[in-house]
PDB file of C-alpha atoms and ligand atoms in Angstrom:
ATOM      1  CA  MET A   1     -93.461 278.934 -53.841  1.00 79.00           C
ATOM      2  CA  ARG A   2     -93.385 283.105 -53.679  1.00 86.00           C
ATOM      3  CA  ASN A   3     -96.264 285.442 -51.883  1.00 91.00           C
ATOM      4  CA  LEU A   4     -97.325 282.203 -49.817  1.00 95.00           C
ATOM      5  CA  ASN A   5    -100.217 284.078 -47.878  1.00 95.00           C
ATOM      6  CA  GLN A   6    -102.825 282.753 -45.657  1.00 94.00           C
ATOM      7  CA  ASP A   7    -104.602 281.008 -47.736  1.00 94.00           C
ATOM      8  CA  ASN A   8    -102.250 278.655 -50.055  1.00 95.00           C
ATOM      9  CA  ILE A   9     -99.635 278.152 -47.485  1.00 97.00           C
ATOM     10  CA  THR A  10    -101.016 274.921 -45.623  1.00 98.00           C
ATOM     11  CA  GLN A  11    -100.947 273.370 -49.561  1.00 97.00           C
ATOM     12  CA  ALA A  12     -97.302 274.368 -49.876  1.00 97.00           C
ATOM     13  CA  VAL A  13     -96.384 272.649 -46.531  1.00 98.00           C
ATOM     14  CA  ILE A  14     -97.815 269.952 -47.184  1.00 98.00           C
ATOM     15  CA  ALA A  15     -96.018 269.751 -50.253  1.00 97.00           C
ATOM     16  CA  SER A  16     -92.279 270.356 -48.978  1.00 98.00           C
ATOM     17  CA  PHE A  17     -93.421 267.008 -47.425  1.00 98.00           C
ATOM     18  CA  SER A  18     -94.523 264.459 -50.318  1.00 97.00           C
ATOM     19  CA  ASN A  19     -90.408 262.881 -51.575  1.00 97.00           C
ATOM     20  CA  THR A  20     -91.556 261.668 -47.551  1.00 98.00           C
ATOM     21  CA  PRO A  21     -89.806 257.662 -48.109  1.00 98.00           C
ATOM     22  CA  ASP A  22     -91.515 256.412 -45.690  1.00 98.00           C
ATOM     23  CA  PRO A  23     -95.388 256.740 -45.577  1.00 98.00           C
ATOM     24  CA  ARG A  24     -96.287 256.125 -42.667  1.00 98.00           C
ATOM     25  CA  LEU A  25     -94.053 259.983 -41.726  1.00 98.00           C
ATOM     26  CA  LYS A  26     -95.938 261.616 -44.156  1.00 98.00           C
ATOM     27  CA  GLU A  27     -99.536 260.661 -42.968  1.00 98.00           C
ATOM     28  CA  ILE A  28     -98.181 262.117 -39.907  1.00 98.00           C
ATOM     29  CA  ILE A  29     -96.473 264.576 -40.289  1.00 98.00           C
ATOM     30  CA  THR A  30     -98.963 265.359 -43.795  1.00 98.00           C
ATOM     31  CA  SER A  31    -102.326 266.045 -40.562  1.00 98.00           C
ATOM     32  CA  LEU A  32    -100.320 267.201 -38.433  1.00 98.00           C
ATOM     33  CA  VAL A  33     -99.531 270.350 -40.920  1.00 98.00           C
ATOM     34  CA  GLN A  34    -103.131 269.978 -41.266  1.00 98.00           C
ATOM     35  CA  HIS A  35    -104.593 270.305 -37.878  1.00 98.00           C
ATOM     36  CA  LEU A  36    -101.926 273.326 -37.255  1.00 98.00           C
ATOM     37  CA  HIS A  37    -102.852 275.463 -39.561  1.00 98.00           C
ATOM     38  CA  SER A  38    -106.548 274.822 -39.223  1.00 98.00           C
ATOM     39  CA  PHE A  39    -106.306 275.097 -35.178  1.00 98.00           C
ATOM     40  CA  ALA A  40    -104.140 278.361 -36.055  1.00 98.00           C
ATOM     41  CA  ARG A  41    -107.107 279.615 -38.048  1.00 98.00           C
ATOM     42  CA  GLU A  42    -109.674 278.332 -36.471  1.00 98.00           C
ATOM     43  CA  VAL A  43    -108.624 280.356 -32.814  1.00 98.00           C
ATOM     44  CA  LYS A  44    -107.675 283.618 -34.764  1.00 98.00           C
ATOM     45  CA  LEU A  45    -103.764 283.215 -33.220  1.00 98.00           C
ATOM     46  CA  THR A  46    -101.710 285.872 -33.109  1.00 98.00           C
ATOM     47  CA  GLU A  47     -98.427 286.212 -33.398  1.00 98.00           C
ATOM     48  CA  GLU A  48     -97.982 287.038 -29.552  1.00 98.00           C
ATOM     49  CA  GLU A  49    -100.394 284.244 -28.149  1.00 98.00           C
ATOM     50  CA  TRP A  50     -97.945 282.177 -30.300  1.00 98.00           C
ATOM     51  CA  PHE A  51     -94.242 282.719 -29.118  1.00 98.00           C
ATOM     52  CA  LYS A  52     -95.905 282.686 -25.444  1.00 98.00           C
ATOM     53  CA  GLY A  53     -96.681 278.739 -26.108  1.00 98.00           C
ATOM     54  CA  ILE A  54     -93.739 278.588 -27.617  1.00 98.00           C
ATOM     55  CA  GLN A  55     -91.862 279.669 -24.694  1.00 98.00           C
ATOM     56  CA  TYR A  56     -94.286 277.502 -22.759  1.00 98.00           C
ATOM     57  CA  LEU A  57     -93.581 274.433 -24.250  1.00 98.00           C
ATOM     58  CA  THR A  58     -89.625 275.675 -24.351  1.00 98.00           C
ATOM     59  CA  ALA A  59     -90.444 275.607 -19.290  1.00 98.00           C
ATOM     60  CA  THR A  60     -92.482 272.384 -20.422  1.00 97.00           C
ATOM     61  CA  GLY A  61     -88.396 270.360 -21.872  1.00 97.00           C
ATOM     62  CA  HIS A  62     -86.857 272.497 -19.896  1.00 97.00           C
ATOM     63  CA  LYS A  63     -88.505 271.050 -16.958  1.00 95.00           C
ATOM     64  CA  CYS A  64     -87.501 267.233 -18.025  1.00 94.00           C
ATOM     65  CA  THR A  65     -85.312 265.379 -16.184  1.00 88.00           C
ATOM     66  CA  ASP A  66     -83.720 261.788 -16.056  1.00 80.00           C
ATOM     67  CA  VAL A  67     -86.963 260.890 -13.589  1.00 78.00           C
ATOM     68  CA  ARG A  68     -89.126 263.580 -14.338  1.00 85.00           C
ATOM     69  CA  GLN A  69     -90.996 263.827 -18.030  1.00 90.00           C
ATOM     70  CA  GLU A  70     -92.758 267.173 -18.497  1.00 95.00           C
ATOM     71  CA  PHE A  71     -94.582 266.585 -21.767  1.00 95.00           C
ATOM     72  CA  ILE A  72     -95.303 263.436 -20.914  1.00 94.00           C
ATOM     73  CA  LEU A  73     -97.440 264.803 -18.106  1.00 94.00           C
ATOM     74  CA  LEU A  74     -98.887 267.625 -20.703  1.00 97.00           C
ATOM     75  CA  SER A  75     -99.523 264.925 -22.602  1.00 96.00           C
ATOM     76  CA  ASP A  76    -101.750 262.968 -19.631  1.00 96.00           C
ATOM     77  CA  VAL A  77    -103.799 265.950 -19.062  1.00 98.00           C
ATOM     78  CA  LEU A  78    -104.699 266.968 -22.347  1.00 98.00           C
ATOM     79  CA  GLY A  79    -105.797 263.210 -22.468  1.00 97.00           C
ATOM     80  CA  LEU A  80    -103.921 262.003 -25.020  1.00 97.00           C
ATOM     81  CA  SER A  81    -101.962 259.514 -23.547  1.00 95.00           C
ATOM     82  CA  MET A  82    -105.418 257.669 -22.564  1.00 96.00           C
ATOM     83  CA  LEU A  83    -106.570 258.282 -25.863  1.00 96.00           C
ATOM     84  CA  THR A  84    -103.880 256.782 -28.038  1.00 96.00           C
ATOM     85  CA  ILE A  85    -104.126 253.340 -25.084  1.00 94.00           C
ATOM     86  CA  ALA A  86    -108.090 253.624 -25.798  1.00 92.00           C
ATOM     87  CA  MET A  87    -107.236 253.213 -29.352  1.00 92.00           C
ATOM     88  CA  ASN A  88    -104.797 250.991 -29.286  1.00 89.00           C
ATOM     89  CA  GLN A  89    -105.610 248.980 -25.980  1.00 83.00           C
ATOM     90  CA  ASP A  90    -109.270 247.374 -27.620  1.00 80.00           C
ATOM     91  CA  LYS A  91    -109.251 244.300 -26.417  1.00 88.00           C
ATOM     92  CA  PRO A  92    -112.017 240.751 -26.721  1.00 91.00           C
ATOM     93  CA  PRO A  93    -114.250 241.439 -23.843  1.00 91.00           C
ATOM     94  CA  GLY A  94    -113.467 239.838 -19.987  1.00 94.00           C
ATOM     95  CA  CYS A  95    -110.335 240.828 -20.948  1.00 96.00           C
ATOM     96  CA  THR A  96    -108.282 243.462 -18.261  1.00 97.00           C
ATOM     97  CA  GLU A  97    -108.625 246.812 -19.683  1.00 96.00           C
ATOM     98  CA  ALA A  98    -105.124 249.425 -19.624  1.00 96.00           C
ATOM     99  CA  THR A  99    -104.642 252.912 -18.322  1.00 96.00           C
ATOM    100  CA  VAL A 100    -102.274 255.430 -18.633  1.00 94.00           C
ATOM    101  CA  PHE A 101     -98.796 254.218 -17.450  1.00 93.00           C
ATOM    102  CA  GLY A 102     -97.810 257.189 -15.143  1.00 91.00           C
ATOM    103  CA  PRO A 103     -94.066 257.990 -14.148  1.00 88.00           C
ATOM    104  CA  PHE A 104     -93.165 256.621 -11.591  1.00 90.00           C
ATOM    105  CA  PHE A 105     -91.919 252.912 -13.099  1.00 91.00           C
ATOM    106  CA  LEU A 106     -89.032 251.439 -11.810  1.00 89.00           C
ATOM    107  CA  GLU A 107     -87.827 249.163 -13.652  1.00 86.00           C
ATOM    108  CA  ASP A 108     -86.017 247.202 -11.052  1.00 89.00           C
ATOM    109  CA  ALA A 109     -87.922 247.600  -7.607  1.00 95.00           C
ATOM    110  CA  PRO A 110     -87.292 244.616  -5.683  1.00 96.00           C
ATOM    111  CA  HIS A 111     -87.879 241.277  -6.285  1.00 97.00           C
ATOM    112  CA  TYR A 112     -90.895 239.149  -3.456  1.00 98.00           C
ATOM    113  CA  GLU A 113     -91.721 236.571  -3.199  1.00 98.00           C
ATOM    114  CA  LEU A 114     -95.724 235.955  -2.142  1.00 98.00           C
ATOM    115  CA  GLY A 115     -97.232 237.022   0.523  1.00 97.00           C
ATOM    116  CA  ALA A 116     -94.359 239.446   1.014  1.00 97.00           C
ATOM    117  CA  ASP A 117     -94.881 243.140   2.088  1.00 97.00           C
ATOM    118  CA  VAL A 118     -93.586 245.334  -0.643  1.00 97.00           C
ATOM    119  CA  SER A 119     -94.736 248.449   2.158  1.00 97.00           C
ATOM    120  CA  ASN A 120     -91.049 247.233   2.862  1.00 94.00           C
ATOM    121  CA  GLY A 121     -92.141 250.477   5.255  1.00 92.00           C
ATOM    122  CA  ALA A 122     -94.101 253.027   3.736  1.00 95.00           C
ATOM    123  CA  LYS A 123     -96.415 254.669   5.247  1.00 95.00           C
ATOM    124  CA  GLY A 124    -100.082 254.453   5.555  1.00 96.00           C
ATOM    125  CA  ALA A 125    -102.119 252.257   6.574  1.00 96.00           C
ATOM    126  CA  PRO A 126    -102.456 248.318   5.870  1.00 97.00           C
ATOM    127  CA  CYS A 127    -102.955 246.477   2.648  1.00 98.00           C
ATOM    128  CA  TRP A 128    -102.975 243.013   2.336  1.00 98.00           C
ATOM    129  CA  VAL A 129    -104.482 242.299  -1.899  1.00 98.00           C
ATOM    130  CA  GLU A 130    -104.564 238.838  -3.311  1.00 98.00           C
ATOM    131  CA  GLY A 131    -106.204 237.543  -6.666  1.00 98.00           C
ATOM    132  CA  SER A 132    -105.645 235.738  -9.905  1.00 98.00           C
ATOM    133  CA  VAL A 133    -103.950 236.046 -13.444  1.00 98.00           C
ATOM    134  CA  ARG A 134    -106.219 233.984 -15.648  1.00 98.00           C
ATOM    135  CA  GLY A 135    -106.568 233.890 -19.473  1.00 96.00           C
ATOM    136  CA  LEU A 136    -109.424 234.640 -21.541  1.00 93.00           C
ATOM    137  CA  GLY A 137    -110.959 231.480 -21.119  1.00 91.00           C
ATOM    138  CA  GLY A 138    -110.484 230.867 -17.180  1.00 94.00           C
ATOM    139  CA  GLU A 139    -107.311 229.375 -17.703  1.00 96.00           C
ATOM    140  CA  PRO A 140    -105.182 230.316 -13.840  1.00 97.00           C
ATOM    141  CA  ILE A 141    -102.091 231.751 -15.725  1.00 98.00           C
ATOM    142  CA  PRO A 142     -99.052 230.433 -13.465  1.00 98.00           C
ATOM    143  CA  ASN A 143     -95.755 232.445 -12.936  1.00 97.00           C
ATOM    144  CA  ALA A 144     -97.049 235.285 -14.100  1.00 98.00           C
ATOM    145  CA  THR A 145     -94.757 238.821 -13.843  1.00 98.00           C
ATOM    146  CA  ILE A 146     -96.992 241.065 -11.131  1.00 98.00           C
ATOM    147  CA  ASN A 147     -95.725 244.389 -10.709  1.00 98.00           C
ATOM    148  CA  VAL A 148     -96.741 246.601  -8.491  1.00 98.00           C
ATOM    149  CA  TRP A 149     -96.028 250.976  -7.038  1.00 97.00           C
ATOM    150  CA  GLN A 150     -97.801 252.717  -5.084  1.00 97.00           C
ATOM    151  CA  ALA A 151     -97.647 255.530  -3.768  1.00 97.00           C
ATOM    152  CA  ASP A 152     -98.285 256.380   0.243  1.00 96.00           C
ATOM    153  CA  GLU A 153    -100.028 257.621   2.505  1.00 96.00           C
ATOM    154  CA  ASP A 154     -98.176 261.775   1.644  1.00 95.00           C
ATOM    155  CA  GLY A 155     -99.450 260.545  -1.918  1.00 95.00           C
ATOM    156  CA  LEU A 156     -95.773 260.296  -2.760  1.00 94.00           C
ATOM    157  CA  TYR A 157     -94.091 257.532  -4.552  1.00 94.00           C
ATOM    158  CA  ASP A 158     -91.026 256.702  -3.608  1.00 93.00           C
ATOM    159  CA  VAL A 159     -89.014 257.360  -6.805  1.00 90.00           C
ATOM    160  CA  GLN A 160     -90.205 261.888  -4.778  1.00 88.00           C
ATOM    161  CA  TYR A 161     -88.222 261.203  -2.522  1.00 88.00           C
ATOM    162  CA  GLU A 162     -84.795 262.988  -2.576  1.00 83.00           C
ATOM    163  CA  SER A 163     -83.187 261.187  -0.714  1.00 84.00           C
ATOM    164  CA  LEU A 164     -84.627 257.482   0.881  1.00 85.00           C
ATOM    165  CA  GLY A 165     -82.081 255.189  -1.049  1.00 83.00           C
ATOM    166  CA  HIS A 166     -84.549 252.564  -1.317  1.00 88.00           C
ATOM    167  CA  SER A 167     -87.652 250.939  -2.566  1.00 91.00           C
ATOM    168  CA  GLN A 168     -90.745 251.672  -0.804  1.00 95.00           C
ATOM    169  CA  ALA A 169     -94.652 250.253  -2.050  1.00 97.00           C
ATOM    170  CA  ARG A 170     -92.861 248.580  -4.734  1.00 97.00           C
ATOM    171  CA  GLY A 171     -91.290 245.116  -5.801  1.00 97.00           C
ATOM    172  CA  ILE A 172     -91.720 242.527  -9.193  1.00 98.00           C
ATOM    173  CA  MET A 173     -93.788 238.440  -7.302  1.00 98.00           C
ATOM    174  CA  LYS A 174     -94.494 235.905  -9.565  1.00 98.00           C
ATOM    175  CA  SER A 175     -98.526 234.189  -9.253  1.00 98.00           C
ATOM    176  CA  ASP A 176     -98.115 230.551  -7.599  1.00 98.00           C
ATOM    177  CA  ASP A 177     -98.737 227.571  -9.649  1.00 97.00           C
ATOM    178  CA  LYS A 178    -102.995 228.837  -9.768  1.00 97.00           C
ATOM    179  CA  GLY A 179    -101.719 231.621 -11.723  1.00 98.00           C
ATOM    180  CA  ARG A 180    -103.270 232.525  -8.112  1.00 98.00           C
ATOM    181  CA  TYR A 181    -101.039 236.678  -6.604  1.00 98.00           C
ATOM    182  CA  TYR A 182    -101.163 237.572  -2.859  1.00 98.00           C
ATOM    183  CA  PHE A 183     -99.085 240.158  -0.813  1.00 98.00           C
ATOM    184  CA  LYS A 184     -99.389 243.471   1.977  1.00 98.00           C
ATOM    185  CA  THR A 185     -99.035 246.646   0.789  1.00 98.00           C
ATOM    186  CA  ILE A 186    -100.304 250.297   2.441  1.00 98.00           C
ATOM    187  CA  VAL A 187    -104.148 251.168   0.977  1.00 97.00           C
ATOM    188  CA  ALA A 188    -103.689 253.183  -1.572  1.00 97.00           C
ATOM    189  CA  GLU A 189    -104.848 257.282  -1.208  1.00 96.00           C
ATOM    190  CA  PRO A 190    -105.678 260.785  -4.025  1.00 96.00           C
ATOM    191  CA  TYR A 191    -102.448 262.745  -4.644  1.00 96.00           C
ATOM    192  CA  PRO A 192    -101.903 265.316  -6.976  1.00 96.00           C
ATOM    193  CA  ILE A 193     -99.729 265.023 -10.094  1.00 95.00           C
ATOM    194  CA  PRO A 194     -97.044 266.876 -10.119  1.00 94.00           C
ATOM    195  CA  VAL A 195     -97.802 270.715 -10.148  1.00 96.00           C
ATOM    196  CA  ASP A 196     -94.252 272.547  -9.936  1.00 95.00           C
ATOM    197  CA  GLY A 197     -93.637 272.788 -13.422  1.00 97.00           C
ATOM    198  CA  PRO A 198     -95.569 273.867 -16.544  1.00 98.00           C
ATOM    199  CA  VAL A 199     -99.150 271.316 -16.185  1.00 98.00           C
ATOM    200  CA  GLY A 200     -99.241 272.820 -12.964  1.00 98.00           C
ATOM    201  CA  THR A 201     -99.172 276.516 -14.322  1.00 98.00           C
ATOM    202  CA  LEU A 202    -101.885 275.018 -17.533  1.00 98.00           C
ATOM    203  CA  LEU A 203    -104.170 273.251 -14.817  1.00 98.00           C
ATOM    204  CA  GLY A 204    -103.740 276.299 -12.321  1.00 98.00           C
ATOM    205  CA  ALA A 205    -104.964 278.723 -14.902  1.00 98.00           C
ATOM    206  CA  THR A 206    -107.901 276.507 -16.466  1.00 98.00           C
ATOM    207  CA  GLN A 207    -108.180 276.058 -12.922  1.00 98.00           C
ATOM    208  CA  ARG A 208    -108.293 272.641 -13.192  1.00 98.00           C
ATOM    209  CA  HIS A 209    -107.380 270.230 -10.419  1.00 98.00           C
ATOM    210  CA  PRO A 210    -104.108 268.035  -9.816  1.00 98.00           C
ATOM    211  CA  TRP A 211    -106.325 264.923  -8.687  1.00 98.00           C
ATOM    212  CA  ARG A 212    -106.673 262.059  -9.413  1.00 98.00           C
ATOM    213  CA  PRO A 213    -108.511 258.683  -7.172  1.00 98.00           C
ATOM    214  CA  ALA A 214    -106.741 256.318  -5.168  1.00 97.00           C
ATOM    215  CA  HIS A 215    -104.972 253.426  -7.479  1.00 98.00           C
ATOM    216  CA  LEU A 216    -102.591 250.546  -8.029  1.00 98.00           C
ATOM    217  CA  HIS A 217    -100.613 250.150 -10.630  1.00 98.00           C
ATOM    218  CA  PHE A 218     -99.996 247.205 -12.125  1.00 98.00           C
ATOM    219  CA  MET A 219     -97.903 245.543 -15.341  1.00 98.00           C
ATOM    220  CA  VAL A 220     -98.932 241.944 -15.688  1.00 98.00           C
ATOM    221  CA  GLU A 221     -96.221 239.610 -17.886  1.00 98.00           C
ATOM    222  CA  ALA A 222     -96.973 235.906 -18.930  1.00 97.00           C
ATOM    223  CA  PRO A 223     -95.396 233.706 -21.987  1.00 96.00           C
ATOM    224  CA  GLY A 224     -98.392 233.620 -24.796  1.00 95.00           C
ATOM    225  CA  TYR A 225     -99.966 236.584 -23.770  1.00 96.00           C
ATOM    226  CA  GLU A 226     -99.777 240.804 -23.934  1.00 95.00           C
ATOM    227  CA  ARG A 227     -98.738 242.702 -21.724  1.00 96.00           C
ATOM    228  CA  LEU A 228    -101.220 244.257 -19.139  1.00 97.00           C
ATOM    229  CA  ILE A 229    -100.178 247.973 -18.108  1.00 97.00           C
ATOM    230  CA  THR A 230    -103.142 248.651 -16.019  1.00 97.00           C
ATOM    231  CA  HIS A 231    -104.580 250.140 -12.366  1.00 97.00           C
ATOM    232  CA  VAL A 232    -107.379 249.165  -9.713  1.00 98.00           C
ATOM    233  CA  PHE A 233    -108.316 251.918  -8.530  1.00 98.00           C
ATOM    234  CA  ARG A 234    -110.386 252.395  -5.025  1.00 97.00           C
ATOM    235  CA  ASP A 235    -114.101 253.044  -4.272  1.00 96.00           C
ATOM    236  CA  LYS A 236    -115.801 255.836  -3.218  1.00 93.00           C
ATOM    237  CA  ASP A 237    -112.950 257.872  -3.888  1.00 96.00           C
ATOM    238  CA  SER A 238    -114.599 261.278  -4.561  1.00 96.00           C
ATOM    239  CA  TYR A 239    -112.344 262.037  -7.489  1.00 98.00           C
ATOM    240  CA  LEU A 240    -113.514 258.790  -9.796  1.00 98.00           C
ATOM    241  CA  ASP A 241    -115.246 261.101 -12.017  1.00 98.00           C
ATOM    242  CA  SER A 242    -112.854 263.591 -11.964  1.00 97.00           C
ATOM    243  CA  ASP A 243    -109.200 262.116 -12.425  1.00 98.00           C
ATOM    244  CA  ALA A 244    -105.888 264.888 -13.565  1.00 98.00           C
ATOM    245  CA  VAL A 245    -105.494 262.183 -16.988  1.00 98.00           C
ATOM    246  CA  PHE A 246    -108.231 260.036 -17.598  1.00 98.00           C
ATOM    247  CA  GLY A 247    -107.805 257.085 -17.088  1.00 97.00           C
ATOM    248  CA  VAL A 248    -110.538 256.329 -14.378  1.00 98.00           C
ATOM    249  CA  ARG A 249    -112.501 252.535 -16.438  1.00 96.00           C
ATOM    250  CA  GLN A 250    -115.454 251.478 -14.138  1.00 96.00           C
ATOM    251  CA  SER A 251    -113.828 247.705 -14.717  1.00 96.00           C
ATOM    252  CA  LEU A 252    -110.864 248.967 -12.640  1.00 98.00           C
ATOM    253  CA  VAL A 253    -112.723 250.058 -10.416  1.00 98.00           C
ATOM    254  CA  ALA A 254    -112.143 246.910  -6.600  1.00 98.00           C
ATOM    255  CA  ASP A 255    -114.061 247.257  -4.151  1.00 95.00           C
ATOM    256  CA  TRP A 256    -111.498 248.252  -0.858  1.00 97.00           C
ATOM    257  CA  THR A 257    -113.235 246.875   2.755  1.00 96.00           C
ATOM    258  CA  GLN A 258    -111.458 248.029   6.185  1.00 95.00           C
ATOM    259  CA  LEU A 259    -111.746 245.148   7.862  1.00 96.00           C
ATOM    260  CA  PRO A 260    -112.061 245.348  12.513  1.00 96.00           C
ATOM    261  CA  ASP A 261    -108.871 245.875  13.062  1.00 95.00           C
ATOM    262  CA  GLY A 262    -108.560 249.341  11.133  1.00 94.00           C
ATOM    263  CA  SER A 263    -106.522 247.357   8.150  1.00 96.00           C
ATOM    264  CA  PHE A 264    -107.659 246.840   4.102  1.00 97.00           C
ATOM    265  CA  ARG A 265    -108.799 243.972   1.795  1.00 97.00           C
ATOM    266  CA  MET A 266    -108.712 244.294  -1.293  1.00 98.00           C
ATOM    267  CA  ASP A 267    -109.455 241.702  -3.876  1.00 98.00           C
ATOM    268  CA  TYR A 268    -108.834 241.700  -8.157  1.00 98.00           C
ATOM    269  CA  ASP A 269    -108.745 239.348 -10.920  1.00 98.00           C
ATOM    270  CA  PHE A 270    -106.861 239.527 -13.900  1.00 98.00           C
ATOM    271  CA  VAL A 271    -107.640 238.458 -17.290  1.00 98.00           C
ATOM    272  CA  LEU A 272    -104.537 238.724 -19.822  1.00 97.00           C
ATOM    273  CA  ASN A 273    -105.263 238.483 -23.457  1.00 95.00           C
ATOM    274  CA  PRO A 274    -103.420 235.821 -25.041  1.00 94.00           C
ATOM    275  CA  LYS A 275    -101.480 237.074 -27.811  1.00 90.00           C
ATOM    276  CA  ALA A 276    -102.432 236.939 -31.530  1.00 83.00           C
ATOM    277  CA  LYS A 277    -101.090 233.609 -33.112  1.00 73.00           C
ATOM    278  CA  ALA A 278     -98.376 234.921 -36.605  1.00 64.00           C
TER     279      ALA A 278
HETATM  280  C1  BEZ B 301     -99.789 258.389 -11.623  1.00 82.75           C
HETATM  281  O1  BEZ B 301    -100.880 257.430 -11.344  1.00 82.75           O
HETATM  282  O2  BEZ B 301     -98.839 257.468 -11.139  1.00 82.75           O
HETATM  283  C2  BEZ B 301     -99.839 259.156 -12.702  1.00 82.75           C
HETATM  284  C3  BEZ B 301    -100.458 259.381 -13.875  1.00 82.75           C
HETATM  285  C4  BEZ B 301    -100.780 260.632 -14.998  1.00 82.75           C
HETATM  286  C5  BEZ B 301     -99.533 261.014 -14.374  1.00 82.75           C
HETATM  287  C6  BEZ B 301     -99.290 261.024 -13.362  1.00 82.75           C
HETATM  288  C7  BEZ B 301     -98.993 260.494 -12.211  1.00 82.75           C
HETATM  289 FE1   FE B 302    -100.405 256.538  -9.675  1.00 82.75          FE
END
């Protein structure tokens, strides 16, 4: 393997992985090399440009902390997160569709009784949320775990405040014996994804906006059913057709009705996919 040139280097690199014992790893690394080399050839990548690319990836790594994952954000704005979800979450018709997880989930959110106010002091117009959790055959799913989280009216999640010291606008509750859930919160508003890092630089350089349409995040779990990670989006939001992370599905857009007292109400029913029998 000497004197490799632009015509034979790709095959030589692929051959170097030929002893990979794990067949899936071999498939992935082979395809990755093939596509990376094709990309470099197609755009006639210069050495200077590739050095800039490496600097960009290095800065992306440096931006990551325990509470900030810039690589996930990069995958989100490149549509790769949503592509992998779309390929792997192809549920039967009638099931609630999945969408991006996002970086603001907290494992240890507070537990609430049904009907409680999960906003816990977060800023925003009051909103009542109500619905059911059902299986594909319409059967109610009692005791399902419903985990909700959202941004406040300033577009910030509690974890984005440096010294808040307690959870806001997030909580965990259980559906009742009819599979129903209901809680108070604040209305969702559109917000920009974090732009103070390399992902923001990319969006700026490409004249893309960072906004996400208003949404509530939900994780719904019940024994015997696949875990659902999704959002419910607010109808009429001006970013529904240009979500910075490509996560909008029409079936996840609900009516958020404003009541005469200025508060809001949103109803949404979740349908879970039964787990495949072993
Ligand atoms: C979110 O909805 O919380 C989110 C999703 C992807 C990137 C940034 C934020
Ligand atoms: Fe979000």
